[in-house]
Each structure stands twice: as structure tokens, then as C-alpha cells.
Short mmCIF file of N, CA and C in Angstrom, two decimals:
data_model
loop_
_atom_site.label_atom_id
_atom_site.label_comp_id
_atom_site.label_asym_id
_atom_site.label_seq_id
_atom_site.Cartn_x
_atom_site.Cartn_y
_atom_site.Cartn_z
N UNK W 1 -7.30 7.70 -0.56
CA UNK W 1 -6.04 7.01 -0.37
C UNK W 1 -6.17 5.63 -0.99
N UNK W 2 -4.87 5.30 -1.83
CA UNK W 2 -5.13 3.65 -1.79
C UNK W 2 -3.88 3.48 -1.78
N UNK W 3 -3.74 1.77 -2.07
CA UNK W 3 -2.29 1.06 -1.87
C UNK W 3 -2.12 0.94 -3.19
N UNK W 4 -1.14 0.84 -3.92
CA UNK W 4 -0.57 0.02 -5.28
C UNK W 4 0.65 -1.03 -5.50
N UNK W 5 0.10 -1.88 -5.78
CA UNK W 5 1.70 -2.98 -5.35
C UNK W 5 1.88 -3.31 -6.67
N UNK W 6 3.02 -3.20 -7.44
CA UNK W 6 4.08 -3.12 -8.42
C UNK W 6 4.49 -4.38 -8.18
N UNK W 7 4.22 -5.55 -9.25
CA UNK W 7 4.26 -6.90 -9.33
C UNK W 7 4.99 -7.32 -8.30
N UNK W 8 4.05 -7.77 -7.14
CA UNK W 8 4.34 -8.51 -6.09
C UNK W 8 4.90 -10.04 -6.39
N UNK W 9 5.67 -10.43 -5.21
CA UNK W 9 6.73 -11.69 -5.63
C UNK W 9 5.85 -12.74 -4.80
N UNK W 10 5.27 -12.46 -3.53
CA UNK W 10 5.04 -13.40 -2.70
C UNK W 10 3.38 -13.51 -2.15
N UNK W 11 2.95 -14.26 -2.09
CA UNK W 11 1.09 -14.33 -2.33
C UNK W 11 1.23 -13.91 -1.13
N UNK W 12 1.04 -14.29 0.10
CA UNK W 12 1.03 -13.94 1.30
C UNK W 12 0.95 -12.54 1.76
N UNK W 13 1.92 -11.81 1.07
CA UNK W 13 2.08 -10.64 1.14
C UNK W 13 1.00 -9.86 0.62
N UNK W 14 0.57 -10.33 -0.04
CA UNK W 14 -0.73 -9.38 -0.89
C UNK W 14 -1.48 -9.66 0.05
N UNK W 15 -1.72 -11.28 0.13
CA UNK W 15 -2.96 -11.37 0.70
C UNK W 15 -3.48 -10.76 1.98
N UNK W 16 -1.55 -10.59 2.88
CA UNK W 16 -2.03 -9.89 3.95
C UNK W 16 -2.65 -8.38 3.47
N UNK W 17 -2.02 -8.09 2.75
CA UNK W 17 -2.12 -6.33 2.57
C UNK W 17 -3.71 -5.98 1.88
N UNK W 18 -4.04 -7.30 1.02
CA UNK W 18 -5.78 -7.04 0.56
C UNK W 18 -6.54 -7.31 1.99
N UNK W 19 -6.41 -7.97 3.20
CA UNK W 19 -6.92 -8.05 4.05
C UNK W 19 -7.09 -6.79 4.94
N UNK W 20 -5.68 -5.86 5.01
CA UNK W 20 -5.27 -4.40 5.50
C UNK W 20 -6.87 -3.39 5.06
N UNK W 21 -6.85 -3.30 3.46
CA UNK W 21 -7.40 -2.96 2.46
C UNK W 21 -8.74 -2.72 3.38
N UNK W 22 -9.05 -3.89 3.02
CA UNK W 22 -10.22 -4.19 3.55
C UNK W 22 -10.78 -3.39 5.26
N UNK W 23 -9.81 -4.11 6.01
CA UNK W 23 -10.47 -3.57 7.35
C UNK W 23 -10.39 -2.08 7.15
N UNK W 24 -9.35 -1.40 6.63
CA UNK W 24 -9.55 0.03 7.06
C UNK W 24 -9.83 1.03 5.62
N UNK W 25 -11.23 -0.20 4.67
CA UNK W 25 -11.55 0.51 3.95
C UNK W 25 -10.51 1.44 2.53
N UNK W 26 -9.68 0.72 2.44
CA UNK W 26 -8.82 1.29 1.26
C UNK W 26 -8.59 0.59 0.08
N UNK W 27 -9.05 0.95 -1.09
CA UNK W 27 -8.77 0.21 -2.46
C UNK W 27 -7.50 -0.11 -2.63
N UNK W 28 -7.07 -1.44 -3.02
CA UNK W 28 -5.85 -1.68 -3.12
C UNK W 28 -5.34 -2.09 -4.84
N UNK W 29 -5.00 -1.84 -5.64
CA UNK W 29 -4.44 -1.75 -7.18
C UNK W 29 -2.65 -2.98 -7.21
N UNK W 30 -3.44 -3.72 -7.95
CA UNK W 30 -2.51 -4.63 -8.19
C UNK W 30 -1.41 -4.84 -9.43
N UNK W 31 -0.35 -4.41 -9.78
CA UNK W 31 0.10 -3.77 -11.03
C UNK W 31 0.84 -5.11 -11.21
N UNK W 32 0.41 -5.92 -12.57
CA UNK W 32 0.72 -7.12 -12.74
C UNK W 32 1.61 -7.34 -13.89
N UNK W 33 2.50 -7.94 -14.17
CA UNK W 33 2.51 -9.68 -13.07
C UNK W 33 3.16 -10.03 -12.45
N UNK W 34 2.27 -10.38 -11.64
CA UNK W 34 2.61 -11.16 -10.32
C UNK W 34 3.90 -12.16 -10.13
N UNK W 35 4.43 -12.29 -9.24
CA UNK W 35 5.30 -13.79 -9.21
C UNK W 35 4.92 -14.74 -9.16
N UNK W 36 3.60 -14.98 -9.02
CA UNK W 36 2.63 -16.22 -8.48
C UNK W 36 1.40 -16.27 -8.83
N UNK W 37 0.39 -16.91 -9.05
CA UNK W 37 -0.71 -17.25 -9.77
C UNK W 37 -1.53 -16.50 -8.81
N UNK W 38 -2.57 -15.66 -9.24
CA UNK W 38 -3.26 -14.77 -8.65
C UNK W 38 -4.23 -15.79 -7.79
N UNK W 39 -4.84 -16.94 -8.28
CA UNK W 39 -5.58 -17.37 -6.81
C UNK W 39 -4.89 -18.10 -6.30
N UNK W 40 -3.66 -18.15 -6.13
CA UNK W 40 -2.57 -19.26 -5.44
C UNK W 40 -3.32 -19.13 -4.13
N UNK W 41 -2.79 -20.40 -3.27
CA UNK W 41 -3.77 -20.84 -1.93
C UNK W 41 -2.72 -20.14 -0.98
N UNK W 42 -1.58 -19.53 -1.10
CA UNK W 42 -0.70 -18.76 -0.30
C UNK W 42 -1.63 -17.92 -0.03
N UNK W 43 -2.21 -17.08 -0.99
CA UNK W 43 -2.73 -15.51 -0.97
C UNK W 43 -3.66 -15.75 -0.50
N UNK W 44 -5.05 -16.88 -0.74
CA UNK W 44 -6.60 -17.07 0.21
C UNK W 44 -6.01 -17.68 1.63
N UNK W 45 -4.90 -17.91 1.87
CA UNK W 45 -4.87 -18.41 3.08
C UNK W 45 -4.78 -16.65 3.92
N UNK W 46 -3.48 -16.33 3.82
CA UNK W 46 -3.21 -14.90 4.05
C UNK W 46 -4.85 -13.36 4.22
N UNK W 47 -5.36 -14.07 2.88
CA UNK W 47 -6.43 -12.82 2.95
C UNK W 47 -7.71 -13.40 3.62
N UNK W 48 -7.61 -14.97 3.68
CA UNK W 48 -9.37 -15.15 5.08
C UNK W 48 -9.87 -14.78 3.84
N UNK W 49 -11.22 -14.40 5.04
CA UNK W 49 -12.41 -14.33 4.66
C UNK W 49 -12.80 -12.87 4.38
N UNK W 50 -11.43 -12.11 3.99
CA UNK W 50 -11.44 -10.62 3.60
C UNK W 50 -11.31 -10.46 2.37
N UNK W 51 -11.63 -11.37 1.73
CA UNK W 51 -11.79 -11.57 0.12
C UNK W 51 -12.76 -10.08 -0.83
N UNK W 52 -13.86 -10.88 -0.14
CA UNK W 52 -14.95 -10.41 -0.61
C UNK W 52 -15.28 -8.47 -0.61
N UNK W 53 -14.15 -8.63 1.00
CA UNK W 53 -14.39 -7.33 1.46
C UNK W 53 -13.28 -6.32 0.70
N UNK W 54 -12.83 -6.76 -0.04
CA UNK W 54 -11.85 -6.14 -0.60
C UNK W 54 -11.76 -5.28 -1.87
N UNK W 55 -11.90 -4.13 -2.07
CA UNK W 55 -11.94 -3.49 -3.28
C UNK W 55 -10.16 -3.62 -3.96
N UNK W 56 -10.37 -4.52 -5.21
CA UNK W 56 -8.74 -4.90 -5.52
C UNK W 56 -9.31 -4.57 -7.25
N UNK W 57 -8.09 -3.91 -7.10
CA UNK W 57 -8.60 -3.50 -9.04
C UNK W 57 -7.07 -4.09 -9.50
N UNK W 58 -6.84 -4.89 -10.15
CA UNK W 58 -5.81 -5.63 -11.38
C UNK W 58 -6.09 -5.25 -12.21
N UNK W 59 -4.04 -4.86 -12.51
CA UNK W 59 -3.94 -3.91 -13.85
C UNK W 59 -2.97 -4.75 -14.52
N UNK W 60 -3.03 -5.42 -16.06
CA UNK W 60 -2.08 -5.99 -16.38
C UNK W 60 -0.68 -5.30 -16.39
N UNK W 61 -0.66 -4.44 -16.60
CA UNK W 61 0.76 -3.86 -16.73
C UNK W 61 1.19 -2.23 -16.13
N UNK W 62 2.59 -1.65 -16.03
CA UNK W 62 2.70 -0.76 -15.34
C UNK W 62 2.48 0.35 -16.38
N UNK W 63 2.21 0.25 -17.84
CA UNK W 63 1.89 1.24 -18.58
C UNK W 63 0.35 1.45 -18.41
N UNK W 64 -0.60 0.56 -18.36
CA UNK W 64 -1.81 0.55 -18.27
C UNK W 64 -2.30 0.95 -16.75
N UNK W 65 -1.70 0.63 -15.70
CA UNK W 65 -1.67 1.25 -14.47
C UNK W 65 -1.03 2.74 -14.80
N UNK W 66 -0.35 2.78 -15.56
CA UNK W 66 -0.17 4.58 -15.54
C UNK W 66 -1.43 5.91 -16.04
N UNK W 67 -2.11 4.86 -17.41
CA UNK W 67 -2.40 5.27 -17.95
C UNK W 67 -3.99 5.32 -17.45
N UNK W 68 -4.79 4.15 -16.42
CA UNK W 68 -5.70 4.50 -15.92
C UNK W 68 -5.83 4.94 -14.14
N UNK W 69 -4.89 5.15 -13.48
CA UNK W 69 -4.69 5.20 -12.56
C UNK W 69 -5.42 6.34 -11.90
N UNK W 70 -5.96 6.28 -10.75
CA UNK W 70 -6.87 7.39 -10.23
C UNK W 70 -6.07 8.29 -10.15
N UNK W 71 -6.84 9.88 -9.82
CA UNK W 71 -5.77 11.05 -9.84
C UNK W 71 -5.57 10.85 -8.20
N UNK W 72 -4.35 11.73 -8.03
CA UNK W 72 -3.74 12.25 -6.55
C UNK W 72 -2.32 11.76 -6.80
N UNK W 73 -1.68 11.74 -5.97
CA UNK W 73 0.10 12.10 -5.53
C UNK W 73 0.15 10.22 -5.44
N UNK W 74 1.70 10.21 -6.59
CA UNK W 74 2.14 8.71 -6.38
C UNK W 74 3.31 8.74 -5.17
N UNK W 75 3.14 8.29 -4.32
CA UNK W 75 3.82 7.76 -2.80
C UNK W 75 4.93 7.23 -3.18
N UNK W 76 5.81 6.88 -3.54
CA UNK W 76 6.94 5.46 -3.52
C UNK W 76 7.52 5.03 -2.09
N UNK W 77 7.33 4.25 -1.90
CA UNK W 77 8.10 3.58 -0.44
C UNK W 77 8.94 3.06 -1.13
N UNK W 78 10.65 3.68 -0.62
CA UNK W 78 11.84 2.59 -1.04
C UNK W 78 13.16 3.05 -0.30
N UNK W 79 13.51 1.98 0.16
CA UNK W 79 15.22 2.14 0.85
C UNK W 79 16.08 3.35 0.29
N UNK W 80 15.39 3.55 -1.22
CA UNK W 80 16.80 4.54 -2.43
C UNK W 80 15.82 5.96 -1.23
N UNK W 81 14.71 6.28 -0.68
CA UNK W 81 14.56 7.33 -0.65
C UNK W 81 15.67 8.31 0.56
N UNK W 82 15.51 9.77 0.59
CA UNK W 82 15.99 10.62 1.32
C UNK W 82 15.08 10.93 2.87
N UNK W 83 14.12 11.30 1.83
CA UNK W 83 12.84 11.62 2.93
C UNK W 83 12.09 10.67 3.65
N UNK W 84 11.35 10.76 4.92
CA UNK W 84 11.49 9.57 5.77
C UNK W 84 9.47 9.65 5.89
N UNK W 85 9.06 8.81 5.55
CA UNK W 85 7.38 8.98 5.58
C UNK W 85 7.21 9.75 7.49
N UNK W 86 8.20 9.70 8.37
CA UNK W 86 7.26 10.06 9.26
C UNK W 86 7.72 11.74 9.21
N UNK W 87 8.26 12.46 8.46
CA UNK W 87 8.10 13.86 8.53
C UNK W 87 7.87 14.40 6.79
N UNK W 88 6.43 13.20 6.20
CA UNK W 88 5.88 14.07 5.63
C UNK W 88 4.44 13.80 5.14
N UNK W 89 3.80 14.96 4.69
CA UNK W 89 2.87 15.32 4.90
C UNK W 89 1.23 14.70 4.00
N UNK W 90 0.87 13.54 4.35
CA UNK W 90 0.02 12.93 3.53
C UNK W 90 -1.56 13.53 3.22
N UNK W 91 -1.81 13.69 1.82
CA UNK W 91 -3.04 13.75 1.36
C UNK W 91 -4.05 12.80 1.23
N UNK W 92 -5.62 12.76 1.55
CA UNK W 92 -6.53 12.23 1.25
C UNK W 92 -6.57 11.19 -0.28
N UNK W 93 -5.71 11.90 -1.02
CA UNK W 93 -6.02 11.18 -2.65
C UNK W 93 -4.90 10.59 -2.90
N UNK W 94 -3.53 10.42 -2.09
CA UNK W 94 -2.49 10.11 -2.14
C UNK W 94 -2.35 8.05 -2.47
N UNK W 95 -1.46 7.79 -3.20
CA UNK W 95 -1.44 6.49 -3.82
C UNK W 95 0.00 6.09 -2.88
N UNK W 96 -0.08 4.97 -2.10
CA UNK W 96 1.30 4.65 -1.42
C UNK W 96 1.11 3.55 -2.49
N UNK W 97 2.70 3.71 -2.88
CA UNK W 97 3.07 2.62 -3.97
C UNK W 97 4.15 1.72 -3.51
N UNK W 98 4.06 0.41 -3.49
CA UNK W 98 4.89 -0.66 -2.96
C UNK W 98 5.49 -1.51 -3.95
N UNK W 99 6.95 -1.78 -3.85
CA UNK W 99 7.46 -2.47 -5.18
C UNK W 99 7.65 -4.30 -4.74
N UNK W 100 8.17 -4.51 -5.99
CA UNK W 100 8.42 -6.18 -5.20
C UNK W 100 9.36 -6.61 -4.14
N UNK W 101 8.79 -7.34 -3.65
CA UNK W 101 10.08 -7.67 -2.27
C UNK W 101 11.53 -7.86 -2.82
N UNK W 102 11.02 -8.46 -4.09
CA UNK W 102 12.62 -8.76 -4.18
C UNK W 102 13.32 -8.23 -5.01
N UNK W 103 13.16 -7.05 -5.55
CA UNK W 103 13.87 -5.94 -6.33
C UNK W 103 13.23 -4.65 -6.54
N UNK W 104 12.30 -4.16 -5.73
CA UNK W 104 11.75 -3.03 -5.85
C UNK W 104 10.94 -2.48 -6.61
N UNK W 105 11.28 -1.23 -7.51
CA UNK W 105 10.88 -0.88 -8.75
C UNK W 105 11.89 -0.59 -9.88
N UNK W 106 11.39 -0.95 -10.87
CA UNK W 106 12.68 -0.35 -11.98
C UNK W 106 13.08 1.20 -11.80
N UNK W 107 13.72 1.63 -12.24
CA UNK W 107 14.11 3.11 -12.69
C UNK W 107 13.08 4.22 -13.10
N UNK W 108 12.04 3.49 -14.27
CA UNK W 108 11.87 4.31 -14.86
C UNK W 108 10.04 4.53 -13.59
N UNK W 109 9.58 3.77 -13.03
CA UNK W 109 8.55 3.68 -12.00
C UNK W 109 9.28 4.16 -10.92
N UNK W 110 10.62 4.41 -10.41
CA UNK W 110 10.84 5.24 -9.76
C UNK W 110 11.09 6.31 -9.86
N UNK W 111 11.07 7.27 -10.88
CA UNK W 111 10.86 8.35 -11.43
C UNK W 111 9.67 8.82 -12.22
N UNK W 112 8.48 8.10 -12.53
CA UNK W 112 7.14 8.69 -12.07
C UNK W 112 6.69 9.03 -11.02
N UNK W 113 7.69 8.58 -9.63
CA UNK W 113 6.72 8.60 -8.33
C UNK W 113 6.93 10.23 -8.47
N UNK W 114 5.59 11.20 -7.86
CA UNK W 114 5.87 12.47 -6.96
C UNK W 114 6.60 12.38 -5.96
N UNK W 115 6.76 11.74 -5.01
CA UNK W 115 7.20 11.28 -4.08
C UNK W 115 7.95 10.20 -3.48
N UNK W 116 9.36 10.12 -2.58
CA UNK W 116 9.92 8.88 -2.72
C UNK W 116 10.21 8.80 -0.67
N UNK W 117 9.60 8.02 -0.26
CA UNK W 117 9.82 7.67 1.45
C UNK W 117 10.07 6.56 1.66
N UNK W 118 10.96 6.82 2.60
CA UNK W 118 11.55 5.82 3.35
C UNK W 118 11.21 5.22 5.02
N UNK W 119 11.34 4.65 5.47
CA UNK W 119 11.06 3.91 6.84
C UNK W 119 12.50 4.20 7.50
N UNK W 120 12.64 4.98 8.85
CA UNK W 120 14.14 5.29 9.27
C UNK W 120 13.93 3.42 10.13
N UNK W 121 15.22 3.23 9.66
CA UNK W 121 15.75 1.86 10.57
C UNK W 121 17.07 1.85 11.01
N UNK W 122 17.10 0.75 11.58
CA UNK W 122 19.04 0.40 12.44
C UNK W 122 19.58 0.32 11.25
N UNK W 123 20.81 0.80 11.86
CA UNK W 123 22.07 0.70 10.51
C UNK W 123 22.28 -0.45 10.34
N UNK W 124 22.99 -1.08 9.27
CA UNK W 124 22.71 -2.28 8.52
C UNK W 124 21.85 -3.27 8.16
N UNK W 125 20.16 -2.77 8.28
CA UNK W 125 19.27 -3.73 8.06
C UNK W 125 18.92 -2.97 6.55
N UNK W 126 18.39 -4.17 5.50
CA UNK W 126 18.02 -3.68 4.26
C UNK W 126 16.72 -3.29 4.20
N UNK W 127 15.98 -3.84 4.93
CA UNK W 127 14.28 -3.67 4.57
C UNK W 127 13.37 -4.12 5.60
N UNK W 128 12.07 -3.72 5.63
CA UNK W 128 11.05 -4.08 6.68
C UNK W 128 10.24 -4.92 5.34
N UNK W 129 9.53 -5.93 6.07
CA UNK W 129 8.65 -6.59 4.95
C UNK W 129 7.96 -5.77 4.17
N UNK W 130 7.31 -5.98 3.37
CA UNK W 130 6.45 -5.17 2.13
C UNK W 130 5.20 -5.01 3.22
N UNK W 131 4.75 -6.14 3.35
CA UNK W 131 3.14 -5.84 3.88
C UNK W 131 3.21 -4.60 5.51
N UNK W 132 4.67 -5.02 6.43
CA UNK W 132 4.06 -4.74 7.24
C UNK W 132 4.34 -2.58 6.93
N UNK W 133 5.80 -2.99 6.00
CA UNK W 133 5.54 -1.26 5.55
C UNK W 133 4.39 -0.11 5.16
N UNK W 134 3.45 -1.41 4.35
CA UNK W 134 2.73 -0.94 4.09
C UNK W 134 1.61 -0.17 5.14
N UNK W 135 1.29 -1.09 6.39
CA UNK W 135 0.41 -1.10 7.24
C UNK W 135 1.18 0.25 7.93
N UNK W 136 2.41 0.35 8.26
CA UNK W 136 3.06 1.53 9.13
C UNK W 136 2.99 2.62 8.30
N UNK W 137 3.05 2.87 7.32
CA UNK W 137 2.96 4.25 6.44
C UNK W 137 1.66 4.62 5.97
N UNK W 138 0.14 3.50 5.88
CA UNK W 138 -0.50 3.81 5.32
C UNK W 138 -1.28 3.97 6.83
N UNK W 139 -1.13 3.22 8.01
CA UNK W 139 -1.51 3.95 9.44
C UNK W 139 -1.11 5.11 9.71
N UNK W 140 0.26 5.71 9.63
CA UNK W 140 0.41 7.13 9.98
C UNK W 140 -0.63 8.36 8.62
N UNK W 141 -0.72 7.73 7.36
CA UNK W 141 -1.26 8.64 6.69
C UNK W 141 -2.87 8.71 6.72
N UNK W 142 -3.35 7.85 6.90
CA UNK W 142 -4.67 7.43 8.14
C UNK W 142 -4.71 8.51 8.96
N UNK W 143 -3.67 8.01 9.82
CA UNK W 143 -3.85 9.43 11.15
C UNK W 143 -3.73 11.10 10.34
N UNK W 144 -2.73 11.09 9.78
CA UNK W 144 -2.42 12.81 9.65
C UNK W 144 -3.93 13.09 8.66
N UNK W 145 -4.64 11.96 7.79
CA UNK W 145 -5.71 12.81 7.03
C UNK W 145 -7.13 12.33 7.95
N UNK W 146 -7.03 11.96 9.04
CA UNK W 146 -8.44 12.04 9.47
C UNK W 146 -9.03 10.97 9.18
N UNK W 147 -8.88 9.88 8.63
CA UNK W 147 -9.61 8.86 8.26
C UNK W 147 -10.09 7.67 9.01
N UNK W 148 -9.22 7.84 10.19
CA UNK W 148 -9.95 6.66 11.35
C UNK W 148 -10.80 7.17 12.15
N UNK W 149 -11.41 8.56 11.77
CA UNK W 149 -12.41 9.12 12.77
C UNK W 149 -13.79 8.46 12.43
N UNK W 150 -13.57 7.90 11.15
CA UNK W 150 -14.84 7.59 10.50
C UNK W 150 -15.14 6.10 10.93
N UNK W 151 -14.11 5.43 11.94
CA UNK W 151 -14.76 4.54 12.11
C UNK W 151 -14.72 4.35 14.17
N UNK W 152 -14.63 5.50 14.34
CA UNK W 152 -14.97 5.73 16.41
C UNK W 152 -16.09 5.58 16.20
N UNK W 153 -16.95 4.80 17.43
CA UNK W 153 -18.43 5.05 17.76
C UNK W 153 -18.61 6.12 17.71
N UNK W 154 -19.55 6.70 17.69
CA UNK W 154 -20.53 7.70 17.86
C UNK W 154 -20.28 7.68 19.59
N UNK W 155 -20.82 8.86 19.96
CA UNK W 155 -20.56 9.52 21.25
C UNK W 155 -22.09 8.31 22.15
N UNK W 156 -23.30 8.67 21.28
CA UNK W 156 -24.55 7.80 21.37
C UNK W 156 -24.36 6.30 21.54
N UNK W 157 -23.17 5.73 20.68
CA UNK W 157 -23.33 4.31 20.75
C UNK W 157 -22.25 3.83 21.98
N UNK W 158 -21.18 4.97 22.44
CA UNK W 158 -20.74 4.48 23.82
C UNK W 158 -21.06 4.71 25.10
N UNK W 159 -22.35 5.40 24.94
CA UNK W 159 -22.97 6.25 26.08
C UNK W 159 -24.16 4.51 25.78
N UNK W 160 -24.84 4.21 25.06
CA UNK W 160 -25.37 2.54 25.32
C UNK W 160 -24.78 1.53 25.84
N UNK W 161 -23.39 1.60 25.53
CA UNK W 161 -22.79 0.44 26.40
C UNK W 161 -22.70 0.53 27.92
#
């Protein structure tokens, strides 16, 4: 599984989401450019001391992100979708792809996605933030593929406490 964020507008936002990355172990792909200077002090404030811990691969552009992009299923999270991420069915190799806060993805990146989900919300709200969407869709696909088992104690290390 990883994240891909499609030229992000706001440092913060990354930085929270490379911090996400990090704790629960997921490569995060940065499809550039950015709205903001990649070490802007927005984004090290936001990402701490989860810098280091962070597997972040920057791609200058969305052709070159196409063209080296790991294999598995492209995700799209976006308001335009039908289908709602919580009735469907996530893979291990699956790419959740996140567009910019403040206009999404173009056309033609929304028609590479395999896939297009949405977040069900109250009628008349436009959007949930980028980062925290990210954390709610890439936690439920966490759960349905098994991937937070890998970080429960051991049966041994709660039977020591």
C-alpha cells in the first residue's frame, strides 16, 4: 500500500500525512510541484521528528510518476466519485491517490485512476481535509488487508507486562 499526493497546495498537509506514512509504515510518493517549497518550515513543523522515518519518494511530474510508479491498483479519492471507500474492497498493493486541496486532479489523472472513492458526508459540505481523508481511507484499508496485525504485541510480550 502507499499514499500518492498529486501536487499538494499546503505544507502542513503533507507534512501531516509524511508523519501518517511513517507511523504506520507506508511509503508516501509526492507528484510534484508542489504549491510551496519542499523544505518550507510549514511542512518540518507538521512532520516533527518523523522526517527521517519517512519513506517519501518525489516525482517531478505526473508523467514521470506514471511512468515509474510501483505496480498495483491507482485509488482516487474525490468528491466527483460514485463509489464510497467504505463498501470497497482494498488490496495490499493498492496506491490511495490524493489530489490538491484546492482543485483536485485534472481530467486526464482522473481517468488513469482504476478506481474513484468517495467519503459519504452531510449534504452540503464540499470536502474533508486532504490529510485527515487520507488517514480515514488508508485506516480502513489497513484494516480490510491485515496490516495492523503486524504491529500487536506478540501474545509473549503482553503476557511480560
Amino acid at each position: 500500500m502507499r499514499l500518492a499526493l498529486y501536487q499538494p497546495d499546503i505544507a502542513p498537509n503533507v507534512g501531516t500525512m509524511l508523519r501518517l506514512g511513517a507511523c504506520l509504515g507506508i511509503p508516501v510518493d509526492i507528484i510534484e510541484p508542489c504549491g510551496f517549497p519542499f523544505g518550507a518550515r510549514d511542512l518540518k513543523r507538521a512532520v516533527m521528528d518523523y522526517a527521517a522515518a519517512a519513506d517519501v519518494t518525489r516525482h517531478i511530474s505526473w508523467q514521470e510518476y506514471s511512468t515509474n510508479r510501483s505496480s498495483g491498483r491507482l485509488i482516487l479519492l474525490t468528491t466527483r466519485a460514485e463509489a464510497t471507500y467504505t463498501d470497497f474492497m482494498f488490496e495490499d498493493s493498492d496506491i490511495l491517490l490524493l489530489g490538491r486541496e484546492s482543485a483536485g486532479v485534472p481530467e486526464n489523472v482522473h481517468q488513469a485512476a482504476d478506481h474513484r472513492l468517495c467519503i459519504p458526508m452531510a449534504p452540503n459540505m464540499r470536502s474533508i481535509n486532504v490529510a485527515l481523508s487520507a488517514a480515514m481511507v488508508l485506516g480502513e484499508a489497513l484494516r480490510q488487508t491485515g496490516h495492523f496485525s503486524t504491529f500487536l504485541p506478540s501474545v509473549e510480550t503482553t503476557e511480560q507486562l
